[in-house]
PDB file of C-alpha atoms in Angstrom:
ATOM      1  CA  MET A  10      59.009  79.881  97.749  1.00 45.00           C
ATOM      2  CA  ASN A  11      57.006  78.995  94.648  1.00 49.00           C
ATOM      3  CA  THR A  12      56.036  75.160  94.491  1.00 52.00           C
ATOM      4  CA  LEU A  13      54.935  72.782  91.836  1.00 53.00           C
ATOM      5  CA  SER A  14      52.658  69.676  92.463  1.00 51.00           C
ATOM      6  CA  GLY A  15      54.464  66.606  92.698  1.00 51.00           C
ATOM      7  CA  PRO A  16      53.784  63.219  91.256  1.00 49.00           C
ATOM      8  CA  SER A  17      52.301  61.877  94.799  1.00 47.00           C
ATOM      9  CA  GLY A  18      50.443  65.357  95.235  1.00 50.00           C
ATOM     10  CA  GLY A  19      52.941  66.858  97.380  1.00 54.00           C
ATOM     11  CA  SER A  20      54.724  69.807  96.558  1.00 61.00           C
ATOM     12  CA  ARG A  21      58.465  70.392  95.122  1.00 63.00           C
ATOM     13  CA  PRO A  22      60.331  74.066  94.785  1.00 69.00           C
ATOM     14  CA  ARG A  23      59.983  75.410  91.274  1.00 86.00           C
ATOM     15  CA  LEU A  24      62.269  74.471  88.663  1.00 94.00           C
ATOM     16  CA  ASP A  25      64.924  77.150  88.037  1.00 96.00           C
ATOM     17  CA  ARG A  26      68.611  76.967  86.985  1.00 96.00           C
ATOM     18  CA  ASP A  27      70.144  77.220  90.449  1.00 97.00           C
ATOM     19  CA  LEU A  28      67.868  74.537  91.751  1.00 97.00           C
ATOM     20  CA  ILE A  29      69.476  72.277  89.104  1.00 97.00           C
ATOM     21  CA  VAL A  30      72.585  73.003  89.872  1.00 97.00           C
ATOM     22  CA  GLN A  31      72.470  72.688  93.771  1.00 97.00           C
ATOM     23  CA  THR A  32      70.467  69.142  92.947  1.00 98.00           C
ATOM     24  CA  ALA A  33      73.667  68.104  90.806  1.00 98.00           C
ATOM     25  CA  ILE A  34      76.148  69.141  93.282  1.00 97.00           C
ATOM     26  CA  THR A  35      74.299  66.889  95.945  1.00 97.00           C
ATOM     27  CA  SER A  36      74.134  64.127  93.374  1.00 97.00           C
ATOM     28  CA  ILE A  37      77.806  64.276  92.802  1.00 96.00           C
ATOM     29  CA  ASP A  38      78.321  64.333  96.576  1.00 94.00           C
ATOM     30  CA  THR A  39      76.394  60.930  96.815  1.00 94.00           C
ATOM     31  CA  HIS A  40      77.129  58.986  93.238  1.00 93.00           C
ATOM     32  CA  GLY A  41      80.473  60.829  92.275  1.00 92.00           C
ATOM     33  CA  VAL A  42      81.214  62.664  88.870  1.00 92.00           C
ATOM     34  CA  GLN A  43      80.757  59.904  86.401  1.00 91.00           C
ATOM     35  CA  GLY A  44      77.180  58.900  88.246  1.00 92.00           C
ATOM     36  CA  LEU A  45      75.804  62.372  87.392  1.00 95.00           C
ATOM     37  CA  THR A  46      73.514  62.401  84.193  1.00 95.00           C
ATOM     38  CA  MET A  47      70.662  64.588  83.464  1.00 96.00           C
ATOM     39  CA  ARG A  48      67.917  61.869  83.845  1.00 96.00           C
ATOM     40  CA  ARG A  49      69.441  61.060  87.437  1.00 97.00           C
ATOM     41  CA  VAL A  50      68.971  65.095  88.301  1.00 97.00           C
ATOM     42  CA  GLY A  51      65.667  64.814  86.711  1.00 97.00           C
ATOM     43  CA  GLN A  52      64.782  62.017  88.543  1.00 96.00           C
ATOM     44  CA  ASP A  53      65.996  63.963  91.866  1.00 96.00           C
ATOM     45  CA  LEU A  54      64.007  66.602  91.107  1.00 96.00           C
ATOM     46  CA  GLY A  55      60.937  64.801  90.004  1.00 95.00           C
ATOM     47  CA  VAL A  56      60.916  65.752  86.522  1.00 95.00           C
ATOM     48  CA  ALA A  57      61.628  64.548  83.308  1.00 94.00           C
ATOM     49  CA  ALA A  58      65.284  64.927  82.099  1.00 94.00           C
ATOM     50  CA  MET A  59      64.061  67.260  78.793  1.00 94.00           C
ATOM     51  CA  SER A  60      62.651  69.779  81.466  1.00 94.00           C
ATOM     52  CA  LEU A  61      66.155  70.763  82.414  1.00 96.00           C
ATOM     53  CA  TYR A  62      67.410  71.425  78.861  1.00 95.00           C
ATOM     54  CA  ARG A  63      65.639  74.652  79.285  1.00 94.00           C
ATOM     55  CA  TYR A  64      68.217  75.630  81.928  1.00 95.00           C
ATOM     56  CA  VAL A  65      71.250  74.089  81.134  1.00 94.00           C
ATOM     57  CA  SER A  66      72.292  72.823  77.333  1.00 92.00           C
ATOM     58  CA  GLY A  67      73.410  69.770  78.265  1.00 92.00           C
ATOM     59  CA  ARG A  68      75.698  67.624  81.102  1.00 93.00           C
ATOM     60  CA  GLU A  69      78.916  69.245  80.433  1.00 89.00           C
ATOM     61  CA  ALA A  70      77.275  72.829  80.963  1.00 90.00           C
ATOM     62  CA  LEU A  71      75.961  71.477  84.096  1.00 94.00           C
ATOM     63  CA  LEU A  72      79.179  70.558  85.093  1.00 92.00           C
ATOM     64  CA  GLU A  73      80.684  74.257  84.483  1.00 89.00           C
ATOM     65  CA  ALA A  74      77.799  75.263  86.376  1.00 92.00           C
ATOM     66  CA  VAL A  75      79.032  73.125  89.312  1.00 94.00           C
ATOM     67  CA  VAL A  76      82.423  74.325  89.276  1.00 91.00           C
ATOM     68  CA  GLU A  77      81.002  78.364  89.156  1.00 90.00           C
ATOM     69  CA  LYS A  78      78.668  77.363  91.838  1.00 93.00           C
ATOM     70  CA  LEU A  79      81.389  75.523  93.957  1.00 93.00           C
ATOM     71  CA  MET A  80      83.689  78.707  93.764  1.00 91.00           C
ATOM     72  CA  ASP A  81      81.017  81.326  93.755  1.00 91.00           C
ATOM     73  CA  GLY A  82      81.589  83.226  97.285  1.00 92.00           C
ATOM     74  CA  VAL A  83      85.120  82.389  98.136  1.00 94.00           C
ATOM     75  CA  THR A  84      86.264  85.875  97.757  1.00 93.00           C
ATOM     76  CA  ALA A  85      83.216  87.615  99.633  1.00 95.00           C
ATOM     77  CA  ARG A  86      84.130  85.153 102.536  1.00 95.00           C
ATOM     78  CA  ALA A  87      87.790  85.730 102.527  1.00 94.00           C
ATOM     79  CA  ASP A  88      86.738  89.585 102.804  1.00 95.00           C
ATOM     80  CA  ALA A  89      84.312  88.876 105.604  1.00 95.00           C
ATOM     81  CA  VAL A  90      87.160  86.995 107.242  1.00 93.00           C
ATOM     82  CA  GLY A  91      89.645  89.868 106.932  1.00 91.00           C
ATOM     83  CA  PHE A  92      93.035  89.971 106.729  1.00 93.00           C
ATOM     84  CA  THR A  93      95.792  92.813 107.406  1.00 95.00           C
ATOM     85  CA  SER A  94      98.840  91.387 105.408  1.00 95.00           C
ATOM     86  CA  TRP A  95      99.474  89.753 102.090  1.00 95.00           C
ATOM     87  CA  GLN A  96     100.517  86.450 104.422  1.00 95.00           C
ATOM     88  CA  GLY A  97      97.085  86.589 106.329  1.00 95.00           C
ATOM     89  CA  TYR A  98      95.040  86.967 102.588  1.00 96.00           C
ATOM     90  CA  LEU A  99      97.372  83.780 101.407  1.00 95.00           C
ATOM     91  CA  GLN A 100      96.317  81.634 104.442  1.00 94.00           C
ATOM     92  CA  VAL A 101      92.476  83.197 104.367  1.00 96.00           C
ATOM     93  CA  LEU A 102      92.197  82.307 100.925  1.00 95.00           C
ATOM     94  CA  ALA A 103      93.639  78.823 101.076  1.00 94.00           C
ATOM     95  CA  ASN A 104      91.414  77.561 103.813  1.00 95.00           C
ATOM     96  CA  GLU A 105      88.079  79.308 102.092  1.00 95.00           C
ATOM     97  CA  VAL A 106      89.262  77.288  98.983  1.00 94.00           C
ATOM     98  CA  ARG A 107      89.931  74.276 101.442  1.00 94.00           C
ATOM     99  CA  ARG A 108      86.599  74.407 103.095  1.00 95.00           C
ATOM    100  CA  VAL A 109      85.155  74.026  99.407  1.00 94.00           C
ATOM    101  CA  ALA A 110      87.158  70.621  98.686  1.00 94.00           C
ATOM    102  CA  GLN A 111      86.180  69.119 102.195  1.00 94.00           C
ATOM    103  CA  SER A 112      82.574  70.197 101.842  1.00 95.00           C
ATOM    104  CA  HIS A 113      82.629  68.590  98.210  1.00 95.00           C
ATOM    105  CA  PRO A 114      85.428  66.217  97.893  1.00 94.00           C
ATOM    106  CA  ALA A 115      83.791  64.389  94.927  1.00 93.00           C
ATOM    107  CA  ALA A 116      83.082  67.432  92.925  1.00 93.00           C
ATOM    108  CA  PHE A 117      86.457  69.463  93.910  1.00 92.00           C
ATOM    109  CA  PRO A 118      88.254  67.877  91.373  1.00 90.00           C
ATOM    110  CA  LEU A 119      86.368  69.368  88.556  1.00 89.00           C
ATOM    111  CA  VAL A 120      87.667  72.444  89.719  1.00 86.00           C
ATOM    112  CA  ALA A 121      91.253  71.670  88.630  1.00 80.00           C
ATOM    113  CA  SER A 122      90.146  69.578  85.519  1.00 78.00           C
ATOM    114  CA  ARG A 123      87.517  71.520  83.753  1.00 75.00           C
ATOM    115  CA  HIS A 124      88.713  73.728  80.722  1.00 68.00           C
ATOM    116  CA  PRO A 125      89.651  77.018  82.055  1.00 63.00           C
ATOM    117  CA  ALA A 126      88.117  80.452  81.852  1.00 64.00           C
ATOM    118  CA  THR A 127      90.533  81.383  79.364  1.00 70.00           C
ATOM    119  CA  PRO A 128      92.969  79.248  77.064  1.00 69.00           C
ATOM    120  CA  TRP A 129      96.100  80.139  79.043  1.00 73.00           C
ATOM    121  CA  LEU A 130      94.783  80.375  82.641  1.00 75.00           C
ATOM    122  CA  ARG A 131      95.545  77.800  85.281  1.00 67.00           C
ATOM    123  CA  PRO A 132      92.751  76.279  87.264  1.00 58.00           C
ATOM    124  CA  PRO A 133      91.307  76.484  89.886  1.00 54.00           C
ATOM    125  CA  LEU A 134      91.226  79.927  89.722  1.00 59.00           C
ATOM    126  CA  ARG A 135      88.977  78.967  86.941  1.00 67.00           C
ATOM    127  CA  SER A 136      87.199  81.479  88.378  1.00 78.00           C
ATOM    128  CA  ILE A 137      88.257  84.793  86.728  1.00 84.00           C
ATOM    129  CA  GLU A 138      86.711  86.386  89.624  1.00 87.00           C
ATOM    130  CA  LEU A 139      89.218  84.676  91.963  1.00 89.00           C
ATOM    131  CA  VAL A 140      91.815  85.508  89.825  1.00 91.00           C
ATOM    132  CA  GLU A 141      91.263  88.942  89.942  1.00 93.00           C
ATOM    133  CA  HIS A 142      90.763  89.469  93.594  1.00 95.00           C
ATOM    134  CA  PHE A 143      93.837  87.643  94.191  1.00 95.00           C
ATOM    135  CA  LEU A 144      95.996  89.770  91.809  1.00 96.00           C
ATOM    136  CA  ALA A 145      94.521  92.855  92.848  1.00 97.00           C
ATOM    137  CA  THR A 146      94.884  92.085  96.386  1.00 97.00           C
ATOM    138  CA  LEU A 147      98.515  91.501  96.192  1.00 96.00           C
ATOM    139  CA  SER A 148      98.998  94.541  94.229  1.00 97.00           C
ATOM    140  CA  ASP A 149      97.184  96.326  96.914  1.00 97.00           C
ATOM    141  CA  PHE A 150      99.886  95.238  99.174  1.00 96.00           C
ATOM    142  CA  GLY A 151     102.842  96.510  97.176  1.00 96.00           C
ATOM    143  CA  PHE A 152     103.378  93.456  94.669  1.00 95.00           C
ATOM    144  CA  ASP A 153     104.437  94.742  91.135  1.00 96.00           C
ATOM    145  CA  ASP A 154     102.997  92.487  88.291  1.00 96.00           C
ATOM    146  CA  ILE A 155     105.950  90.145  88.215  1.00 94.00           C
ATOM    147  CA  ARG A 156     105.761  89.274  91.727  1.00 93.00           C
ATOM    148  CA  ALA A 157     102.144  89.114  91.941  1.00 94.00           C
ATOM    149  CA  VAL A 158     101.682  86.421  89.010  1.00 93.00           C
ATOM    150  CA  ASP A 159     104.858  84.439  90.694  1.00 90.00           C
ATOM    151  CA  ALA A 160     102.972  84.181  93.711  1.00 91.00           C
ATOM    152  CA  TYR A 161      99.814  83.527  91.863  1.00 92.00           C
ATOM    153  CA  LYS A 162     101.394  80.392  90.304  1.00 89.00           C
ATOM    154  CA  ALA A 163     102.958  79.325  93.480  1.00 88.00           C
ATOM    155  CA  PHE A 164     100.258  79.551  95.402  1.00 91.00           C
ATOM    156  CA  THR A 165      97.812  77.566  92.966  1.00 89.00           C
ATOM    157  CA  THR A 166     100.321  75.014  92.438  1.00 86.00           C
ATOM    158  CA  PHE A 167     100.381  74.428  95.740  1.00 88.00           C
ATOM    159  CA  LEU A 168      96.910  74.700  96.883  1.00 90.00           C
ATOM    160  CA  ILE A 169      95.261  72.385  94.232  1.00 89.00           C
ATOM    161  CA  GLY A 170      98.370  69.796  94.620  1.00 88.00           C
ATOM    162  CA  SER A 171      97.931  69.621  98.277  1.00 90.00           C
ATOM    163  CA  LEU A 172      93.667  69.547  98.077  1.00 92.00           C
ATOM    164  CA  LEU A 173      93.660  66.937  95.190  1.00 91.00           C
ATOM    165  CA  LEU A 174      95.954  64.760  97.570  1.00 90.00           C
ATOM    166  CA  GLU A 175      93.393  65.137 100.444  1.00 92.00           C
ATOM    167  CA  VAL A 176      90.251  64.475  98.575  1.00 91.00           C
ATOM    168  CA  ALA A 177      92.157  61.403  97.190  1.00 90.00           C
ATOM    169  CA  ALA A 178      93.370  60.412 100.455  1.00 86.00           C
ATOM    170  CA  HIS A 179      89.536  60.154 101.350  1.00 77.00           C
ATOM    171  CA  GLY A 180      89.080  57.708  98.572  1.00 76.00           C
ATOM    172  CA  GLU A 181      87.739  60.278  95.745  1.00 72.00           C
ATOM    173  CA  ASP A 182      88.560  59.520  92.256  1.00 70.00           C
ATOM    174  CA  ILE A 183      90.382  62.280  90.740  1.00 67.00           C
ATOM    175  CA  LEU A 184      91.762  60.826  87.684  1.00 59.00           C
ATOM    176  CA  SER A 185      88.526  60.087  85.711  1.00 53.00           C
ATOM    177  CA  VAL A 186      86.164  63.281  86.539  1.00 49.00           C
ATOM    178  CA  ASP A 187      86.535  64.872  83.288  1.00 48.00           C
ATOM    179  CA  GLU A 188      85.122  61.856  81.060  1.00 49.00           C
ATOM    180  CA  THR A 189      82.719  63.472  78.654  1.00 47.00           C
ATOM    181  CA  LEU A 190      79.518  61.897  78.747  1.00 47.00           C
ATOM    182  CA  ASN A 191      77.388  63.579  75.778  1.00 47.00           C
ATOM    183  CA  GLU A 192      74.110  64.607  76.938  1.00 49.00           C
ATOM    184  CA  GLY A 193      72.419  67.558  75.224  1.00 48.00           C
ATOM    185  CA  GLU A 194      73.839  70.356  73.123  1.00 50.00           C
ATOM    186  CA  ALA A 195      76.699  71.528  75.191  1.00 46.00           C
ATOM    187  CA  ALA A 196      79.785  71.968  73.268  1.00 48.00           C
ATOM    188  CA  ILE A 197      82.112  73.234  76.108  1.00 46.00           C
ATOM    189  CA  PRO A 198      84.588  70.017  75.865  1.00 44.00           C
ATOM    190  CA  GLU A 199      85.298  71.012  72.844  1.00 41.00           C
ATOM    191  CA  GLN A 200      86.801  74.446  73.647  1.00 42.00           C
ATOM    192  CA  ASP A 201      88.010  76.824  76.482  1.00 39.00           C
ATOM    193  CA  ALA A 202      85.184  79.191  77.958  1.00 47.00           C
ATOM    194  CA  TYR A 203      84.729  82.559  76.967  1.00 50.00           C
ATOM    195  CA  PHE A 204      85.393  85.437  79.379  1.00 59.00           C
ATOM    196  CA  ASP A 205      85.420  89.345  78.608  1.00 67.00           C
ATOM    197  CA  LEU A 206      88.557  90.397  80.457  1.00 71.00           C
ATOM    198  CA  GLN A 207      87.709  93.922  80.749  1.00 77.00           C
ATOM    199  CA  GLN A 208      85.747  92.897  83.927  1.00 83.00           C
ATOM    200  CA  ALA A 209      88.957  91.805  85.239  1.00 89.00           C
ATOM    201  CA  PRO A 210      91.545  94.719  84.686  1.00 93.00           C
ATOM    202  CA  HIS A 211      94.843  93.125  86.560  1.00 94.00           C
ATOM    203  CA  VAL A 212      94.347  90.004  84.737  1.00 91.00           C
ATOM    204  CA  CYS A 213      94.297  91.588  81.565  1.00 89.00           C
ATOM    205  CA  ARG A 214      97.082  93.536  82.460  1.00 92.00           C
ATOM    206  CA  MET A 215      99.122  90.654  83.630  1.00 92.00           C
ATOM    207  CA  GLN A 216      98.402  88.373  80.689  1.00 88.00           C
ATOM    208  CA  ASP A 217     101.257  87.959  78.925  1.00 88.00           C
ATOM    209  CA  ARG A 218     103.165  87.029  82.364  1.00 88.00           C
ATOM    210  CA  LEU A 219     100.006  84.651  83.453  1.00 88.00           C
ATOM    211  CA  SER A 220     100.369  82.904  79.863  1.00 86.00           C
ATOM    212  CA  GLN A 221     103.792  82.147  80.208  1.00 86.00           C
ATOM    213  CA  ASP A 222     104.672  78.622  81.011  1.00 82.00           C
ATOM    214  CA  THR A 223     107.090  78.321  84.063  1.00 83.00           C
ATOM    215  CA  THR A 224     106.267  74.950  85.161  1.00 80.00           C
ATOM    216  CA  GLU A 225     109.878  73.804  85.181  1.00 84.00           C
ATOM    217  CA  GLN A 226     110.888  76.839  87.314  1.00 84.00           C
ATOM    218  CA  GLU A 227     107.919  76.550  89.813  1.00 82.00           C
ATOM    219  CA  PHE A 228     108.768  73.013  90.474  1.00 82.00           C
ATOM    220  CA  GLU A 229     112.291  73.749  91.098  1.00 87.00           C
ATOM    221  CA  ILE A 230     111.710  76.762  93.330  1.00 84.00           C
ATOM    222  CA  GLY A 231     109.182  74.654  95.336  1.00 82.00           C
ATOM    223  CA  LEU A 232     111.400  71.953  95.656  1.00 84.00           C
ATOM    224  CA  GLU A 233     113.951  74.118  96.976  1.00 88.00           C
ATOM    225  CA  ALA A 234     111.772  75.253  99.617  1.00 85.00           C
ATOM    226  CA  LEU A 235     110.624  72.125 100.693  1.00 82.00           C
ATOM    227  CA  ILE A 236     114.198  70.960 101.359  1.00 86.00           C
ATOM    228  CA  ASP A 237     115.025  74.224 103.121  1.00 88.00           C
ATOM    229  CA  ARG A 238     112.066  73.744 105.420  1.00 85.00           C
ATOM    230  CA  ILE A 239     113.108  70.124 106.140  1.00 84.00           C
ATOM    231  CA  GLU A 240     116.826  71.208 106.757  1.00 89.00           C
ATOM    232  CA  ARG A 241     115.779  73.712 109.299  1.00 88.00           C
ATOM    233  CA  SER A 242     113.421  70.978 110.908  1.00 86.00           C
ATOM    234  CA  VAL A 243     116.166  68.689 111.420  1.00 86.00           C
ATOM    235  CA  SER A 244     119.038  71.155 112.553  1.00 85.00           C
ATOM    236  CA  GLN A 245     116.642  72.459 115.505  1.00 75.00           C
TER     237      GLN A 245
END
């Protein structure tokens, strides 16, 4: 590994974007999202904060990179575990996302609170790669576009709601993680990120359905399913 000399003559890893992002995640794990500053990350790396701006344009851009890093590899790990049914896929994917929440509970709320990769796409599946993987996999199992999108919405509603409650139960603050602290020139909080949907053909094809606001219907369907489950439980 390439190294640089530290202030006391020791060595430290050579500065790069990945190291900065990983250091930011470690800082959030320790101090929370609101404790993350460019100065603190610089101190943890043994460099001046200004040295970081060569790799990230500011704190908000760094938070975007943290979300990307957290979700990176989720689909690959799901594929590695393997599944033979759509039910199995949902179980594997849910558990992989849950591992992220359990490993980084202070940072996980960012997954649900940062600006989406497109203006109409619900987080977390802030990762277009993950959304595409989800829709493509369900399509491979015979879901048509409407049912695939409806499953995506129901799945993410359950998953993120459940995981946010889980990290909150462990004392993490899920309400104030998205307060903007302006450092640097990152303008990400002012607008949604841009993503070329040509890289995600299923997302592109289902965009109209994905963009429809069906939260009221989703709530009613989820509530009915919960009531049915409780009813089956008490009738046994």
